[in-house]
PDB file of C-alpha atoms in Angstrom:
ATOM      1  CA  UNK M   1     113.836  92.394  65.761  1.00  0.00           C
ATOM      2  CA  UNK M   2     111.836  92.955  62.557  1.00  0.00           C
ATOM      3  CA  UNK M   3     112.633  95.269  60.381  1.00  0.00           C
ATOM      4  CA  UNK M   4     108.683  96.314  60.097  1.00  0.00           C
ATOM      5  CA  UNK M   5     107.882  98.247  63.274  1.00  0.00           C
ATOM      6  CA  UNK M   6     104.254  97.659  64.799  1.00  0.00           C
ATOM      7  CA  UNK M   7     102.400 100.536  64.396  1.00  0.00           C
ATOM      8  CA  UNK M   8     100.585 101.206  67.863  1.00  0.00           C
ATOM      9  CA  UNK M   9      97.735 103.605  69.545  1.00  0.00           C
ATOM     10  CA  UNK M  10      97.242 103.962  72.943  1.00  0.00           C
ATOM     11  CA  UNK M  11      93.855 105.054  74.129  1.00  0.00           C
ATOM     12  CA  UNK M  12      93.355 105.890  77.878  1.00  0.00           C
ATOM     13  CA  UNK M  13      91.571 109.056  79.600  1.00  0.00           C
ATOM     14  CA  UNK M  14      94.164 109.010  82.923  1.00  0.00           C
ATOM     15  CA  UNK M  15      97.663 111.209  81.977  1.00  0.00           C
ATOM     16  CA  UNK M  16      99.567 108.553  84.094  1.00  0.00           C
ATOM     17  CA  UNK M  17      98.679 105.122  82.143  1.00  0.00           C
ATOM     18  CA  UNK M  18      99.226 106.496  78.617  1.00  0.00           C
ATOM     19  CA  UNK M  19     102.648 107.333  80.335  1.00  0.00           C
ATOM     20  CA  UNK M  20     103.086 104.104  81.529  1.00  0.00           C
ATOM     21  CA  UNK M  21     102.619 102.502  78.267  1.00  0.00           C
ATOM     22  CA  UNK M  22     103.851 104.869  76.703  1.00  0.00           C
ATOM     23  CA  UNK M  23     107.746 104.315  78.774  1.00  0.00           C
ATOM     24  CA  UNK M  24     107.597 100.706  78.145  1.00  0.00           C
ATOM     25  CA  UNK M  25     106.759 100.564  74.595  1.00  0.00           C
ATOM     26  CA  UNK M  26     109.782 103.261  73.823  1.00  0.00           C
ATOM     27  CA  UNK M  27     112.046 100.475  74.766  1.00  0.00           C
ATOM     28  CA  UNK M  28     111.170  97.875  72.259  1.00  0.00           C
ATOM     29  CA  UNK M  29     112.615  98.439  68.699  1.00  0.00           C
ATOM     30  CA  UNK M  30     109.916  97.359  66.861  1.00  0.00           C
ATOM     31  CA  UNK M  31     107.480  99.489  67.929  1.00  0.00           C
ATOM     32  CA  UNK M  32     106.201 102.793  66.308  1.00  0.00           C
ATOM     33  CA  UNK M  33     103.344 104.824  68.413  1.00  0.00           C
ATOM     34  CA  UNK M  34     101.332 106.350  66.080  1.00  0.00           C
ATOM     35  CA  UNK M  35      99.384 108.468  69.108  1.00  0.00           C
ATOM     36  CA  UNK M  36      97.764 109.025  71.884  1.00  0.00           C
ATOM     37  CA  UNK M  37      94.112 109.529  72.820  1.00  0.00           C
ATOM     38  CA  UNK M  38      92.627 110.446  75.872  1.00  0.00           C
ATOM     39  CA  UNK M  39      88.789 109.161  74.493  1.00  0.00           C
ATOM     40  CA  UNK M  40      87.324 107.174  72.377  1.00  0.00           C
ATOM     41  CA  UNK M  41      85.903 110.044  70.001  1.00  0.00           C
ATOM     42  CA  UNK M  42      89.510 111.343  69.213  1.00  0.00           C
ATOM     43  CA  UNK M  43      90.232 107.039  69.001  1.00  0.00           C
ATOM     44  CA  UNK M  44      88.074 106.766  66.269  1.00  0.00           C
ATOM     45  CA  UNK M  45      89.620 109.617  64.621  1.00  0.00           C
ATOM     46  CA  UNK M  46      93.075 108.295  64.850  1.00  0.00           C
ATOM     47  CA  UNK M  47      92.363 104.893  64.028  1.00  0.00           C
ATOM     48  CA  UNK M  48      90.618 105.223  60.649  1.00  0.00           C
ATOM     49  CA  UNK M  49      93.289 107.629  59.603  1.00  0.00           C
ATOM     50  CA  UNK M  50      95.958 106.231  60.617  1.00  0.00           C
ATOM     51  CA  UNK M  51      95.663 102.491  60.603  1.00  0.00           C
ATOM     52  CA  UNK M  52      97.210 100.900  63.697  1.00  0.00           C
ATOM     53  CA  UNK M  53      98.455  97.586  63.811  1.00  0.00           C
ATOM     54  CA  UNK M  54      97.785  97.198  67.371  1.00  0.00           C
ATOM     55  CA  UNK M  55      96.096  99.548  69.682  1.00  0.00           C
ATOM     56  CA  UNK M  56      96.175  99.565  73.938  1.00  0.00           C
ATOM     57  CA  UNK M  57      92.623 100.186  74.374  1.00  0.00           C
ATOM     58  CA  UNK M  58      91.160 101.351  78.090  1.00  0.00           C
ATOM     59  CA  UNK M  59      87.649  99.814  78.671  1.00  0.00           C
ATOM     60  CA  UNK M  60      85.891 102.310  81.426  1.00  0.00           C
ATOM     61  CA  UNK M  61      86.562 106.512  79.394  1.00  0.00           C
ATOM     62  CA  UNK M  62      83.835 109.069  79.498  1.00  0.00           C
ATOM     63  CA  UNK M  63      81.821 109.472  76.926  1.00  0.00           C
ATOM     64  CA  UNK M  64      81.451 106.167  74.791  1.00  0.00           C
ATOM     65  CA  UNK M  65      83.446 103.497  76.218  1.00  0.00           C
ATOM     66  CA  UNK M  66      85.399 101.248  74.891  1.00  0.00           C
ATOM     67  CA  UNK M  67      82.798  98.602  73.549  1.00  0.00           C
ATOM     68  CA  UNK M  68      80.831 101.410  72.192  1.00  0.00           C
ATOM     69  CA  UNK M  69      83.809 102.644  70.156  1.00  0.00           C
ATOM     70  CA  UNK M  70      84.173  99.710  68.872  1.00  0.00           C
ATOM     71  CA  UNK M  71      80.252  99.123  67.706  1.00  0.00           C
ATOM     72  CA  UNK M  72      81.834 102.622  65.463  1.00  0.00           C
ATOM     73  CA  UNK M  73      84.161 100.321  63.286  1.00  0.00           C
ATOM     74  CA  UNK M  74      84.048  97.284  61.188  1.00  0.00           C
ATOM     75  CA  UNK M  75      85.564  94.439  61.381  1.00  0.00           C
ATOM     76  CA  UNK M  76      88.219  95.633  58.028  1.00  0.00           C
ATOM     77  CA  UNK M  77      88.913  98.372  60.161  1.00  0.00           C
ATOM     78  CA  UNK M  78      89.468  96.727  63.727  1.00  0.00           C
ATOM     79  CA  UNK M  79      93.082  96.010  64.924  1.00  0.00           C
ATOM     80  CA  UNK M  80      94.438  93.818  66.755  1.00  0.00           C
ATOM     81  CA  UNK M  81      93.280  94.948  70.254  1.00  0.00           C
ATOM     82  CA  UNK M  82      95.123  94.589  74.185  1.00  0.00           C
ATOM     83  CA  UNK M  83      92.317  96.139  77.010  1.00  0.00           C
ATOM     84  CA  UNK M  84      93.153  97.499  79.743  1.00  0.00           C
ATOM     85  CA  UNK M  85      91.381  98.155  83.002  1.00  0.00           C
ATOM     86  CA  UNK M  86      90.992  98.340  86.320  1.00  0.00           C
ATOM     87  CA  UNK M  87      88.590  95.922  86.991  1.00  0.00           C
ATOM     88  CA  UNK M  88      85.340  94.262  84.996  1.00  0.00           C
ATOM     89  CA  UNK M  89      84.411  91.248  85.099  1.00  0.00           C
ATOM     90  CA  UNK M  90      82.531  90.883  82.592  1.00  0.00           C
ATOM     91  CA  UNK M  91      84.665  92.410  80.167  1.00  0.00           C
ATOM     92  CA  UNK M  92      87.591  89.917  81.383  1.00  0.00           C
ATOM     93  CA  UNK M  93      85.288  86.838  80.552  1.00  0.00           C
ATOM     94  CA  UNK M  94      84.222  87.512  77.406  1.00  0.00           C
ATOM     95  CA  UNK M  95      87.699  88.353  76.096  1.00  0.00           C
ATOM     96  CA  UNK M  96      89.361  85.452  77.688  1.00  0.00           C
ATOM     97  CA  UNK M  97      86.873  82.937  76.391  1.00  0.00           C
ATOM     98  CA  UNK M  98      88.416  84.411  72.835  1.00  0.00           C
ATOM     99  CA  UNK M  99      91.709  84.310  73.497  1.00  0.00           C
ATOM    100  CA  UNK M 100      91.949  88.276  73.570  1.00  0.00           C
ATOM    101  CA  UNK M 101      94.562  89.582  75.851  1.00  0.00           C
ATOM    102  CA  UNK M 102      93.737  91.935  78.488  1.00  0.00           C
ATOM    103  CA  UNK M 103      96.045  94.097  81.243  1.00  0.00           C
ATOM    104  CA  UNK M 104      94.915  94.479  84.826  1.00  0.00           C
ATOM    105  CA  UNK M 105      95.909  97.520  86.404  1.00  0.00           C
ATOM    106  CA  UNK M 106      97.969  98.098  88.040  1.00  0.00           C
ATOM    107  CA  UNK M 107     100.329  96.185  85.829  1.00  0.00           C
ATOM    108  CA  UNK M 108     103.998  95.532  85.615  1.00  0.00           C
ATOM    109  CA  UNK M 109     107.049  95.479  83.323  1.00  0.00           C
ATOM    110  CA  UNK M 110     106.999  91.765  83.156  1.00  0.00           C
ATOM    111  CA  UNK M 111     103.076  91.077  82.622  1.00  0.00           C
ATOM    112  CA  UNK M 112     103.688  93.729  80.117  1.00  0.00           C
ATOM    113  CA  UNK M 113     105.971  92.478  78.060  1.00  0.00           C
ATOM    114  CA  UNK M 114     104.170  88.653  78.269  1.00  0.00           C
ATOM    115  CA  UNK M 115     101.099  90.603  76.624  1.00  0.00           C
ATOM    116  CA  UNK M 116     103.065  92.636  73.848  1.00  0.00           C
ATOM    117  CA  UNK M 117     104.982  88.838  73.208  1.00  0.00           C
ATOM    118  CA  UNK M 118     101.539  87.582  72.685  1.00  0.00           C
ATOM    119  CA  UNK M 119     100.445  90.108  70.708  1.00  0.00           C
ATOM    120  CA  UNK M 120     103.516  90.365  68.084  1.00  0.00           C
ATOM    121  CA  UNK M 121     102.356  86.738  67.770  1.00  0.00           C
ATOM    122  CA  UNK M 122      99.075  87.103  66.592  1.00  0.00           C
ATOM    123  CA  UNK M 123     100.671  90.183  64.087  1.00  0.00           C
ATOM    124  CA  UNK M 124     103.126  87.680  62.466  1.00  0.00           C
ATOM    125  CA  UNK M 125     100.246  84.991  62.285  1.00  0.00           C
ATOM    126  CA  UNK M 126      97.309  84.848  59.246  1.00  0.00           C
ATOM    127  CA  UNK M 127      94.837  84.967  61.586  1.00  0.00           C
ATOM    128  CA  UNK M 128      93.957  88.775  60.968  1.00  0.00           C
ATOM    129  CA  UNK M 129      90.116  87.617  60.034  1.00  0.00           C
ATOM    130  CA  UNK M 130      89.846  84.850  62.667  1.00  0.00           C
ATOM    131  CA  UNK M 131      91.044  87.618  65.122  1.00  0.00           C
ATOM    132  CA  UNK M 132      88.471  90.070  63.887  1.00  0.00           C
ATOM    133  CA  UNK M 133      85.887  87.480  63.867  1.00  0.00           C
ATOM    134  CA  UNK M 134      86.542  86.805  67.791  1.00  0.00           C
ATOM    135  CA  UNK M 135      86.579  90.762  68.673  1.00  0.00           C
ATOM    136  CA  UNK M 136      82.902  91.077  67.164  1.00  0.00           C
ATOM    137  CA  UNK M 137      81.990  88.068  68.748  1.00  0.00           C
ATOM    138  CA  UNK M 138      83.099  89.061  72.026  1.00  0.00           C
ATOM    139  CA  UNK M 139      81.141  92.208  71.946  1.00  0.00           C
ATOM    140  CA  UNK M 140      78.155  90.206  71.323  1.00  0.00           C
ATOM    141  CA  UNK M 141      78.729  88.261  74.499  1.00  0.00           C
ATOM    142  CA  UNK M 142      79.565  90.827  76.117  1.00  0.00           C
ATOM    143  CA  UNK M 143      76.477  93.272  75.609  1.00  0.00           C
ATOM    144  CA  UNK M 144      74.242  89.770  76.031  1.00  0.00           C
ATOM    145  CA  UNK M 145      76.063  89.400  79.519  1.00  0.00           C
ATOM    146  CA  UNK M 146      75.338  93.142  80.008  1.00  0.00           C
ATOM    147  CA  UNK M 147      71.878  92.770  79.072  1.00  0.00           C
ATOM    148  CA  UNK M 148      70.978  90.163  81.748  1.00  0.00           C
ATOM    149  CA  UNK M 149      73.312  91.367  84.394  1.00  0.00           C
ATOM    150  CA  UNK M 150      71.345  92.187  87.525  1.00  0.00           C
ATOM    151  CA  UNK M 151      70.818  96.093  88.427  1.00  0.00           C
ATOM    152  CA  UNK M 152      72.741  95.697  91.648  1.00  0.00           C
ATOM    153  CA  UNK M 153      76.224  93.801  90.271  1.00  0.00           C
ATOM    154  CA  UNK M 154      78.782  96.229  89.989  1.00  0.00           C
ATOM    155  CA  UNK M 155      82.589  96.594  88.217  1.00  0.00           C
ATOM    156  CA  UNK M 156      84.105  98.166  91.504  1.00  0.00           C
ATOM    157  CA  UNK M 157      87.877  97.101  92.555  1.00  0.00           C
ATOM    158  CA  UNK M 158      87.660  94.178  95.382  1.00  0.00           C
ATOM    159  CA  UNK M 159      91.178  94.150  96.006  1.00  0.00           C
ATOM    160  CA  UNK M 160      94.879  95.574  95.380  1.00  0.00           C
ATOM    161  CA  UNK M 161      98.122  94.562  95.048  1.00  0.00           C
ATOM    162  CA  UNK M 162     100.969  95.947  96.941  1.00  0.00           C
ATOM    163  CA  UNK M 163     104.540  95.080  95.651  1.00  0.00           C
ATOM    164  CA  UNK M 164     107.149  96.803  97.922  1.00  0.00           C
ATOM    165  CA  UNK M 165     110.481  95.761  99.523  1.00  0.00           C
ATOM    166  CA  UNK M 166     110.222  92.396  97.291  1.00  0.00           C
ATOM    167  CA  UNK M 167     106.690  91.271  99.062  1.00  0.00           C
ATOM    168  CA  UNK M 168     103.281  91.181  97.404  1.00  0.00           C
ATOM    169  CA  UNK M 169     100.752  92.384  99.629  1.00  0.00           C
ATOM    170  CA  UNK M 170      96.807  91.478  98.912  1.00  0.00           C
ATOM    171  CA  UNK M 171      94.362  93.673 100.670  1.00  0.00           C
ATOM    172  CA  UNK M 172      90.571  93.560 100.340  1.00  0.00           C
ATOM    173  CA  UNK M 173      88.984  96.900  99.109  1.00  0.00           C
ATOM    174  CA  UNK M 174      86.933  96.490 102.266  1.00  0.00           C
ATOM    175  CA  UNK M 175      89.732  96.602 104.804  1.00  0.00           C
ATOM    176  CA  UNK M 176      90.771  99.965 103.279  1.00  0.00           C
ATOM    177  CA  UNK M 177      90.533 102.582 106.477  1.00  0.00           C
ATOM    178  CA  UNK M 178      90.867 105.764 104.181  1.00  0.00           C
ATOM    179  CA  UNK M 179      93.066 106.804 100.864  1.00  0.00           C
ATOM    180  CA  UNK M 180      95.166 110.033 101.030  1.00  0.00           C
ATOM    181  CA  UNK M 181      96.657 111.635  97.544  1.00  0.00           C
ATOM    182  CA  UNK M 182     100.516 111.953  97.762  1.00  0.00           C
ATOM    183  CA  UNK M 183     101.378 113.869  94.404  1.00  0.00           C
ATOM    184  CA  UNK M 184     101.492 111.642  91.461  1.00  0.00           C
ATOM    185  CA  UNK M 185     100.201 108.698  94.425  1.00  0.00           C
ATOM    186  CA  UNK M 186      98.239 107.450  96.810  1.00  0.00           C
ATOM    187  CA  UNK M 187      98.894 106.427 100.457  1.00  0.00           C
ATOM    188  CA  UNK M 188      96.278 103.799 101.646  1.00  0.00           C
ATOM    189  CA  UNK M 189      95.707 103.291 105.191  1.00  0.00           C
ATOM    190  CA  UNK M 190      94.651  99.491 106.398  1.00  0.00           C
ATOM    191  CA  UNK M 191      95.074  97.441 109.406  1.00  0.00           C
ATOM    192  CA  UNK M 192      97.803 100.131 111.097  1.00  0.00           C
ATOM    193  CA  UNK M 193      99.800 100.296 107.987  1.00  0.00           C
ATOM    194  CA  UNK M 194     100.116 101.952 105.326  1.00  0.00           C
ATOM    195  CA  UNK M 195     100.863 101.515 101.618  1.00  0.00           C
ATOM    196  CA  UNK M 196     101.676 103.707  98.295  1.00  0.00           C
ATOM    197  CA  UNK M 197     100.624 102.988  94.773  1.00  0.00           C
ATOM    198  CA  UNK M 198     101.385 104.900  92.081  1.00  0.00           C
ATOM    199  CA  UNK M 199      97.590 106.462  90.805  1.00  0.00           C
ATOM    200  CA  UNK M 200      95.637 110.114  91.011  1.00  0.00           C
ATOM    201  CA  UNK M 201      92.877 109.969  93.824  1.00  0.00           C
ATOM    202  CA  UNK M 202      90.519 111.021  90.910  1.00  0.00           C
ATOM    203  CA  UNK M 203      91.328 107.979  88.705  1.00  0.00           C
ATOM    204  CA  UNK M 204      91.295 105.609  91.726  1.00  0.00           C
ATOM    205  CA  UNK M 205      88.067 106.814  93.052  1.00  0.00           C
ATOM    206  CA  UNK M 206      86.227 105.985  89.810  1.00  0.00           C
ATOM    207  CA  UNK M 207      87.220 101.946  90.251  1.00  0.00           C
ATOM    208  CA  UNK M 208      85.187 102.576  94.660  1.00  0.00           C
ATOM    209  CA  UNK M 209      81.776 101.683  95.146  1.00  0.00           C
ATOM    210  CA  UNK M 210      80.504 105.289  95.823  1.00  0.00           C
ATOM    211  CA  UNK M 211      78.278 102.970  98.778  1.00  0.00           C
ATOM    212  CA  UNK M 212      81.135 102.147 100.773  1.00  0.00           C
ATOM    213  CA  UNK M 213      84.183 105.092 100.114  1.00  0.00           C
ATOM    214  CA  UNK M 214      83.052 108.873 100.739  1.00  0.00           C
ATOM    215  CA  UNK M 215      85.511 111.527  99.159  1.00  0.00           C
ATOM    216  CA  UNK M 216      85.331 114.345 102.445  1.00  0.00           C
ATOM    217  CA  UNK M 217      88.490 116.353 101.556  1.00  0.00           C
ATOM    218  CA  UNK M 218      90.210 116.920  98.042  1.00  0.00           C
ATOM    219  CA  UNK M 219      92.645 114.992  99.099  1.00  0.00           C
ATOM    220  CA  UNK M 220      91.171 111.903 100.786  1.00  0.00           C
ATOM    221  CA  UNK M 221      88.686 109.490 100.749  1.00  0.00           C
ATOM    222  CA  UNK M 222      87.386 107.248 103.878  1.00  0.00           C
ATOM    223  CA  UNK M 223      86.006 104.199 103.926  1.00  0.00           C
ATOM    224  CA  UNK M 224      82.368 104.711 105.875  1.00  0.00           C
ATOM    225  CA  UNK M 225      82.558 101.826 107.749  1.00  0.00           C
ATOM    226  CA  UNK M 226      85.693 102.811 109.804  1.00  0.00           C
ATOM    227  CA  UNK M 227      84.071 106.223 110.616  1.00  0.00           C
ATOM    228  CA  UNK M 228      83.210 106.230 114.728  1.00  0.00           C
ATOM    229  CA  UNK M 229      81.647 109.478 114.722  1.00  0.00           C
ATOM    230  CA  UNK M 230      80.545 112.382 112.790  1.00  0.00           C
ATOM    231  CA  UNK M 231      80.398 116.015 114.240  1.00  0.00           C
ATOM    232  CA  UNK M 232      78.760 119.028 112.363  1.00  0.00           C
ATOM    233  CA  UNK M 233      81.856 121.686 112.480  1.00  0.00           C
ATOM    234  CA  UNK M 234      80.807 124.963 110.989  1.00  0.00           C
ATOM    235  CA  UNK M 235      80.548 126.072 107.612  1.00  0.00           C
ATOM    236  CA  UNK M 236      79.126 123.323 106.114  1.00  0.00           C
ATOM    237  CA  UNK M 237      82.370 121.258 107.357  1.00  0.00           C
ATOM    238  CA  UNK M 238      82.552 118.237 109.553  1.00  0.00           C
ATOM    239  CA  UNK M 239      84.750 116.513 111.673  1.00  0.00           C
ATOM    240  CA  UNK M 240      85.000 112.885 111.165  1.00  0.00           C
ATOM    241  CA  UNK M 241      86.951 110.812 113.372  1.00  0.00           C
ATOM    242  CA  UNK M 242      87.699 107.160 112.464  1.00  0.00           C
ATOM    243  CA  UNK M 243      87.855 104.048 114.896  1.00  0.00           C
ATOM    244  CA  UNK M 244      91.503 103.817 114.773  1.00  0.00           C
ATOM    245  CA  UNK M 245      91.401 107.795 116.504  1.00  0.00           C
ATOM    246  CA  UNK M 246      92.499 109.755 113.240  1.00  0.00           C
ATOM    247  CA  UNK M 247      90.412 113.077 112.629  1.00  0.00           C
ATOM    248  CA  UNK M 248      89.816 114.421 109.500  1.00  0.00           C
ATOM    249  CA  UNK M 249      88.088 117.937 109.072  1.00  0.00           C
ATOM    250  CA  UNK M 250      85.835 117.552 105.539  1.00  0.00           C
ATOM    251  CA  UNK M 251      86.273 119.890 102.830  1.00  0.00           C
ATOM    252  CA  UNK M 252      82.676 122.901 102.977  1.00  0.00           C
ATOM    253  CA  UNK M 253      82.152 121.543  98.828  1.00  0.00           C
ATOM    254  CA  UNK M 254      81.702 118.338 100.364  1.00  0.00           C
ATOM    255  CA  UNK M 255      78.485 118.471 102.361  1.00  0.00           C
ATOM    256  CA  UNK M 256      76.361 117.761 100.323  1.00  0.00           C
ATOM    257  CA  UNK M 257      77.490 114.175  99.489  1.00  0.00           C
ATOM    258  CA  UNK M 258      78.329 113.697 103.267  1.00  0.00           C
ATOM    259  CA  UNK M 259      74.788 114.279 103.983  1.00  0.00           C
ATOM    260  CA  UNK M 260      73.192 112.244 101.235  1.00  0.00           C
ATOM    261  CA  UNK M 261      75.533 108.681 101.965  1.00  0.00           C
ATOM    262  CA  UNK M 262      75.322 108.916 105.903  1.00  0.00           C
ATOM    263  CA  UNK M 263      72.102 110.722 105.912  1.00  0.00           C
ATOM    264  CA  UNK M 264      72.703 113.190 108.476  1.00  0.00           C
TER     265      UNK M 264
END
């Protein structure tokens, strides 16, 4: 390893994927984290003052997002950048058409350490204003493919994957029954089986189309499509009962939106 550690920010508003990183990057010797941020505002902060070499940047944070942080700095202050996300497609094209590396949650040890390889790559190379030169122009495609992108596209997940027992299981967002939180994960329900990944119900919900997957209980989420029927309980709850026969009584802060997507 070389003796001059990368110096490295990771930027992500969910607790469990700055922890992720966060364990894998502890393991490699040349690596220094500088910090964490949980938004782009406190990014900003931490990046002018402190000068990363590299920085583990999440796309999709509240507030400005990632592309919008990055309008903030220029190009002498940009490092070199790895994105992560969930899912957005437009985001993925632009930065692939630059040879910008990206991670795809969820993400493993190996695809990981393929990306940080990459990236300790460009570092050693002299390509720091060819590689700043890409990032703006990325942006620029990006916000054109924005611009034109029709009102009704949308970023939301269109499938998972499922590693367990050494088998890689690919199931279609749309053949999800319902999503129950299970502490520090989520059990998801499709086609008489079920299947955990390691997520907050919160985070995960953000990457749904809001059309399709209803949050009725703090601690699940149903797919609308699988409901058979819908009974009005009493205050303001209901009982929903899905095709496969499972009953679920909704939460009474959850009427509202109940009412609003099935338009009881």
């Amino acid at each position: 390893m070389s003796e001059i550690k990368i110096k490295v920010l990771i930027i992500d508003d969910e607790n469990l994927a700055r922890e992720k990183i966060r364990t894998f990057l502890e393991k490699e010797e040349d690596i220094e984290i500088l910090d964490e941020c949980k938004n782009s505002a406190e990014a900003l902060i931490s990046i002018r003052n402190k000068k990363p070499d590299l920085i583990f940047l999440d796309i999709k944070m509240p507030g400005m997002n990632a592309f919008e942080m990055l309008d903030n700095l220029n190009q002498s202050e940009l490092p070199a950048i790895i994105f992560t996300t969930a899912f957005d497609k437009f985001a993925l094209k632009a930065f692939e058409v630059h040879a910008l590396d990206y991670l795809l949650k969820p993400f493993d040890k190996e695809r990981f350490s393929k990306t940080l390889d990459r990236s300790r790559k460009q570092l050693n190379s002299k390509a720091t204003e060819e590689k700043s030169k890409n990032i703006l122009d990325a942006l620029n495609d990006l916000k054109e493919q924005k611009a034109s992108k029709m009102e009704n596209e949308t970023d939301y997940l269109e499938r998972i994957t499922i590693k367990t027992n050494g088998r890689i299981y690919f199931i279609k967002i749309t053949e999800i029954e319902w999503l129950e939180a299970s502490g520090n994960y989520i059990k998801i329900f499709s086609s008489g089986s079920s299947h955990l990944i390691r997520d907050t119900l919160s985070a995960f919900e953000k990457k749904l189309d809001p059309k399709i997957f209803l949050r009725i209980q703090r601690s699940v989420i149903i797919n609308i499509n699988f409901i058979k029927e819908l009974k009005i309980w009493f205050h303001n709850e209901y009982n929903v009962y899905m095709k496969n026969g499972t009953k679920f009584t909704s939460g009474r802060t959850y009427k509202n939106s109940i009412e609003k997507i099935l338009k009881v």
